[in-house]
Amino acid sequence: MATKSLKIPGPDHTDRITPNPNRVVVRIGGLVVADTHTALTLQEASYPPVQYIPRSDVDMSRLARSDHTTYCSLQRRLQLLQRQRRP
């Protein structure tokens, strides 16, 4: 992965993490894989908000690691999960 510059929250790049007061339900093909009342919402600069859900509220048996990674401006490399393929 190419080296990325660290973005420091400030007037030109604001980050805000707040508790989501709403219930968040994630469905894949009609199957509930996550259901929580304790999601956190990350609002980073002008990007769309992102929901972070505690693993304890996710059916991890339905997910598998993906080969795809992404980059968080807070200098964190993230590995994404994808739907677990069932035989």
Tab-separated table of N, CA and C in Angstrom:
chain	number	residue	atom	x	y	z
A	1	MET	N	0.839	-1.175	0.000
A	1	MET	CA	0.000	0.000	0.000
A	1	MET	C	0.881	1.235	0.000
A	2	ALA	N	0.551	2.193	-0.829
A	2	ALA	CA	1.322	3.435	-0.896
A	2	ALA	C	1.190	4.203	0.412
A	3	THR	N	2.225	4.954	0.739
A	3	THR	CA	2.197	5.761	1.945
A	3	THR	C	1.215	6.914	1.752
A	4	LYS	N	0.351	7.108	2.742
A	4	LYS	CA	-0.632	8.183	2.697
A	4	LYS	C	-0.280	9.196	3.767
A	5	SER	N	-0.640	10.438	3.541
A	5	SER	CA	-0.352	11.459	4.539
A	5	SER	C	-1.385	11.407	5.660
A	6	LEU	N	-0.927	11.656	6.853
A	6	LEU	CA	-1.786	11.690	8.028
A	6	LEU	C	-2.576	12.986	8.005
A	7	LYS	N	-3.884	12.879	8.115
A	7	LYS	CA	-4.723	14.075	8.165
A	7	LYS	C	-5.055	14.363	9.619
A	8	ILE	N	-4.772	15.552	10.035
A	8	ILE	CA	-5.034	15.970	11.404
A	8	ILE	C	-6.374	16.705	11.422
A	9	PRO	N	-7.308	16.280	12.290
A	9	PRO	CA	-8.571	17.013	12.363
A	9	PRO	C	-8.315	18.491	12.664
A	10	GLY	N	-8.984	19.349	11.944
A	10	GLY	CA	-8.846	20.790	12.110
A	10	GLY	C	-9.895	21.482	11.266
A	11	PRO	N	-9.784	22.788	11.082
A	11	PRO	CA	-10.801	23.535	10.336
A	11	PRO	C	-11.026	23.019	8.910
A	12	ASP	N	-9.968	22.496	8.266
A	12	ASP	CA	-10.109	22.021	6.887
A	12	ASP	C	-10.395	20.522	6.794
A	13	HIS	N	-10.353	19.816	7.918
A	13	HIS	CA	-10.626	18.373	7.914
A	13	HIS	C	-11.175	17.980	9.289
A	14	THR	N	-12.473	18.086	9.438
A	14	THR	CA	-13.092	17.810	10.737
A	14	THR	C	-13.532	16.359	10.834
A	15	ASP	N	-13.349	15.776	11.997
A	15	ASP	CA	-13.816	14.428	12.311
A	15	ASP	C	-14.705	14.536	13.542
A	16	ARG	N	-15.800	13.805	13.511
A	16	ARG	CA	-16.692	13.801	14.665
A	16	ARG	C	-17.247	12.391	14.826
A	17	ILE	N	-17.138	11.828	16.026
A	17	ILE	CA	-17.706	10.520	16.337
A	17	ILE	C	-18.767	10.748	17.401
A	18	THR	N	-19.992	10.302	17.092
A	18	THR	CA	-21.098	10.476	18.027
A	18	THR	C	-21.896	9.186	18.132
A	19	PRO	N	-22.501	8.932	19.299
A	19	PRO	CA	-23.398	7.774	19.411
A	19	PRO	C	-24.604	7.970	18.487
A	20	ASN	N	-24.992	6.926	17.796
A	20	ASN	CA	-26.187	6.967	16.959
A	20	ASN	C	-27.379	6.653	17.870
A	21	PRO	N	-28.339	7.555	18.003
A	21	PRO	CA	-29.469	7.317	18.908
A	21	PRO	C	-30.487	6.321	18.344
A	22	ASN	N	-30.322	5.933	17.084
A	22	ASN	CA	-31.285	5.050	16.428
A	22	ASN	C	-30.806	3.605	16.406
A	23	ARG	N	-31.739	2.708	16.257
A	23	ARG	CA	-31.415	1.304	16.042
A	23	ARG	C	-30.854	1.167	14.626
A	24	VAL	N	-29.766	0.392	14.479
A	24	VAL	CA	-29.170	0.132	13.172
A	24	VAL	C	-29.281	-1.363	12.898
A	25	VAL	N	-29.897	-1.712	11.784
A	25	VAL	CA	-30.050	-3.112	11.364
A	25	VAL	C	-29.400	-3.251	9.998
A	26	VAL	N	-28.530	-4.258	9.851
A	26	VAL	CA	-27.872	-4.534	8.571
A	26	VAL	C	-28.394	-5.860	8.055
A	27	ARG	N	-28.918	-5.827	6.831
A	27	ARG	CA	-29.443	-7.044	6.201
A	27	ARG	C	-28.674	-7.309	4.912
A	28	ILE	N	-28.402	-8.569	4.667
A	28	ILE	CA	-27.822	-9.006	3.400
A	28	ILE	C	-28.767	-10.044	2.837
A	29	GLY	N	-29.364	-9.744	1.705
A	29	GLY	CA	-30.315	-10.675	1.098
A	29	GLY	C	-31.468	-11.015	2.023
A	30	GLY	N	-31.920	-10.054	2.817
A	30	GLY	CA	-33.040	-10.277	3.736
A	30	GLY	C	-32.644	-10.877	5.070
A	31	LEU	N	-31.407	-11.333	5.213
A	31	LEU	CA	-30.926	-11.944	6.450
A	31	LEU	C	-30.284	-10.880	7.335
A	32	VAL	N	-30.707	-10.800	8.592
A	32	VAL	CA	-30.131	-9.830	9.520
A	32	VAL	C	-28.749	-10.315	9.954
A	33	VAL	N	-27.720	-9.501	9.689
A	33	VAL	CA	-26.357	-9.845	10.106
A	33	VAL	C	-25.862	-8.940	11.233
A	34	ALA	N	-26.571	-7.829	11.471
A	34	ALA	CA	-26.221	-6.949	12.585
A	34	ALA	C	-27.472	-6.214	13.040
A	35	ASP	N	-27.564	-6.042	14.363
A	35	ASP	CA	-28.707	-5.355	14.956
A	35	ASP	C	-28.207	-4.714	16.241
A	36	THR	N	-28.208	-3.377	16.293
A	36	THR	CA	-27.624	-2.708	17.451
A	36	THR	C	-28.350	-1.414	17.793
A	37	HIS	N	-28.253	-1.056	19.047
A	37	HIS	CA	-28.705	0.253	19.536
A	37	HIS	C	-27.495	1.077	19.977
A	38	THR	N	-26.275	0.554	19.719
A	38	THR	CA	-25.056	1.211	20.214
A	38	THR	C	-24.048	1.511	19.106
A	39	ALA	N	-24.532	1.775	17.901
A	39	ALA	CA	-23.631	2.144	16.797
A	39	ALA	C	-23.047	3.531	17.052
A	40	LEU	N	-21.862	3.739	16.512
A	40	LEU	CA	-21.231	5.060	16.523
A	40	LEU	C	-21.206	5.574	15.092
A	41	THR	N	-21.445	6.854	14.922
A	41	THR	CA	-21.411	7.478	13.605
A	41	THR	C	-20.153	8.316	13.489
A	42	LEU	N	-19.342	8.020	12.468
A	42	LEU	CA	-18.164	8.827	12.161
A	42	LEU	C	-18.534	9.759	11.023
A	43	GLN	N	-18.411	11.047	11.271
A	43	GLN	CA	-18.592	12.054	10.224
A	43	GLN	C	-17.228	12.683	9.998
A	44	GLU	N	-16.619	12.349	8.864
A	44	GLU	CA	-15.274	12.819	8.544
A	44	GLU	C	-15.338	13.815	7.394
A	45	ALA	N	-14.927	15.029	7.671
A	45	ALA	CA	-14.895	16.102	6.668
A	45	ALA	C	-16.205	16.110	5.888
A	46	SER	N	-16.124	16.101	4.571
A	46	SER	CA	-17.332	16.160	3.738
A	46	SER	C	-17.772	14.780	3.245
A	47	TYR	N	-17.145	13.703	3.751
A	47	TYR	CA	-17.518	12.347	3.337
A	47	TYR	C	-18.860	11.958	3.946
A	48	PRO	N	-19.567	11.004	3.335
A	48	PRO	CA	-20.818	10.529	3.931
A	48	PRO	C	-20.550	9.893	5.299
A	49	PRO	N	-21.509	9.961	6.217
A	49	PRO	CA	-21.327	9.344	7.536
A	49	PRO	C	-21.139	7.827	7.420
A	50	VAL	N	-20.365	7.265	8.343
A	50	VAL	CA	-20.102	5.825	8.394
A	50	VAL	C	-20.536	5.315	9.762
A	51	GLN	N	-21.210	4.168	9.775
A	51	GLN	CA	-21.649	3.560	11.028
A	51	GLN	C	-20.637	2.504	11.476
A	52	TYR	N	-20.252	2.550	12.733
A	52	TYR	CA	-19.405	1.525	13.340
A	52	TYR	C	-20.256	0.751	14.325
A	53	ILE	N	-20.310	-0.560	14.133
A	53	ILE	CA	-21.176	-1.436	14.923
A	53	ILE	C	-20.310	-2.367	15.759
A	54	PRO	N	-20.603	-2.491	17.060
A	54	PRO	CA	-19.816	-3.415	17.896
A	54	PRO	C	-19.921	-4.847	17.373
A	55	ARG	N	-18.793	-5.547	17.358
A	55	ARG	CA	-18.796	-6.944	16.893
A	55	ARG	C	-19.772	-7.803	17.678
A	56	SER	N	-19.988	-7.463	18.936
A	56	SER	CA	-20.909	-8.257	19.759
A	56	SER	C	-22.342	-8.181	19.232
A	57	ASP	N	-22.640	-7.205	18.369
A	57	ASP	CA	-23.968	-7.059	17.788
A	57	ASP	C	-24.020	-7.528	16.331
A	58	VAL	N	-22.966	-8.213	15.893
A	58	VAL	CA	-22.862	-8.690	14.510
A	58	VAL	C	-22.762	-10.212	14.516
A	59	ASP	N	-23.487	-10.875	13.607
A	59	ASP	CA	-23.359	-12.325	13.431
A	59	ASP	C	-22.132	-12.561	12.552
A	60	MET	N	-20.967	-12.664	13.193
A	60	MET	CA	-19.706	-12.782	12.463
A	60	MET	C	-19.610	-14.081	11.662
A	61	SER	N	-20.431	-15.081	11.992
A	61	SER	CA	-20.400	-16.337	11.228
A	61	SER	C	-20.919	-16.133	9.806
A	62	ARG	N	-21.588	-15.017	9.556
A	62	ARG	CA	-22.118	-14.708	8.226
A	62	ARG	C	-21.144	-13.884	7.384
A	63	LEU	N	-19.993	-13.510	7.974
A	63	LEU	CA	-19.032	-12.656	7.288
A	63	LEU	C	-17.671	-13.318	7.196
A	64	ALA	N	-16.891	-12.926	6.215
A	64	ALA	CA	-15.526	-13.434	6.043
A	64	ALA	C	-14.630	-12.265	5.671
A	65	ARG	N	-13.345	-12.365	5.973
A	65	ARG	CA	-12.410	-11.302	5.591
A	65	ARG	C	-12.381	-11.166	4.078
A	66	SER	N	-12.240	-9.953	3.646
A	66	SER	CA	-12.148	-9.640	2.228
A	66	SER	C	-10.679	-9.377	1.878
A	67	ASP	N	-10.322	-9.546	0.621
A	67	ASP	CA	-8.975	-9.180	0.174
A	67	ASP	C	-8.861	-7.670	-0.006
A	68	HIS	N	-9.988	-6.987	0.012
A	68	HIS	CA	-10.009	-5.533	-0.200
A	68	HIS	C	-9.674	-4.806	1.102
A	69	THR	N	-8.857	-3.797	0.993
A	69	THR	CA	-8.568	-2.945	2.152
A	69	THR	C	-8.860	-1.503	1.767
A	70	THR	N	-9.020	-0.685	2.763
A	70	THR	CA	-9.244	0.730	2.530
A	70	THR	C	-8.387	1.510	3.518
A	71	TYR	N	-8.450	2.801	3.452
A	71	TYR	CA	-7.571	3.635	4.246
A	71	TYR	C	-8.387	4.671	4.994
A	72	CYS	N	-8.126	4.790	6.260
A	72	CYS	CA	-8.782	5.789	7.098
A	72	CYS	C	-7.814	6.954	7.267
A	73	SER	N	-8.324	8.171	7.180
A	73	SER	CA	-7.457	9.342	7.267
A	73	SER	C	-6.764	9.455	8.619
A	74	LEU	N	-7.235	8.734	9.593
A	74	LEU	CA	-6.603	8.765	10.913
A	74	LEU	C	-5.429	7.790	10.972
A	75	GLN	N	-4.909	7.437	9.785
A	75	GLN	CA	-3.712	6.596	9.631
A	75	GLN	C	-3.962	5.156	10.058
A	76	ARG	N	-5.109	4.631	9.690
A	76	ARG	CA	-5.412	3.240	10.003
A	76	ARG	C	-5.751	2.507	8.714
A	77	ARG	N	-5.124	1.371	8.531
A	77	ARG	CA	-5.440	0.524	7.385
A	77	ARG	C	-6.547	-0.412	7.836
A	78	LEU	N	-7.615	-0.499	7.086
A	78	LEU	CA	-8.772	-1.282	7.478
A	78	LEU	C	-8.945	-2.461	6.542
A	79	GLN	N	-9.251	-3.608	7.101
A	79	GLN	CA	-9.587	-4.759	6.274
A	79	GLN	C	-11.098	-4.922	6.324
A	80	LEU	N	-11.692	-5.034	5.170
A	80	LEU	CA	-13.138	-5.105	5.090
A	80	LEU	C	-13.622	-6.537	5.197
A	81	LEU	N	-14.887	-6.663	5.575
A	81	LEU	CA	-15.542	-7.963	5.652
A	81	LEU	C	-16.516	-8.068	4.497
A	82	GLN	N	-16.753	-9.298	4.087
A	82	GLN	CA	-17.742	-9.531	3.049
A	82	GLN	C	-18.646	-10.665	3.486
A	83	ARG	N	-19.748	-10.823	2.787
A	83	ARG	CA	-20.690	-11.876	3.114
A	83	ARG	C	-20.017	-13.241	2.961
A	84	GLN	N	-20.232	-14.104	3.941
A	84	GLN	CA	-19.705	-15.474	3.906
A	84	GLN	C	-20.522	-16.271	2.896
A	85	ARG	N	-19.841	-16.897	1.979
A	85	ARG	CA	-20.541	-17.729	0.992
A	85	ARG	C	-20.822	-19.092	1.624
A	86	ARG	N	-22.065	-19.500	1.567
A	86	ARG	CA	-22.487	-20.776	2.139
A	86	ARG	C	-22.674	-21.799	1.024
A	87	PRO	N	-22.276	-23.047	1.266
A	87	PRO	CA	-22.484	-24.076	0.231
A	87	PRO	C	-23.943	-24.363	-0.008
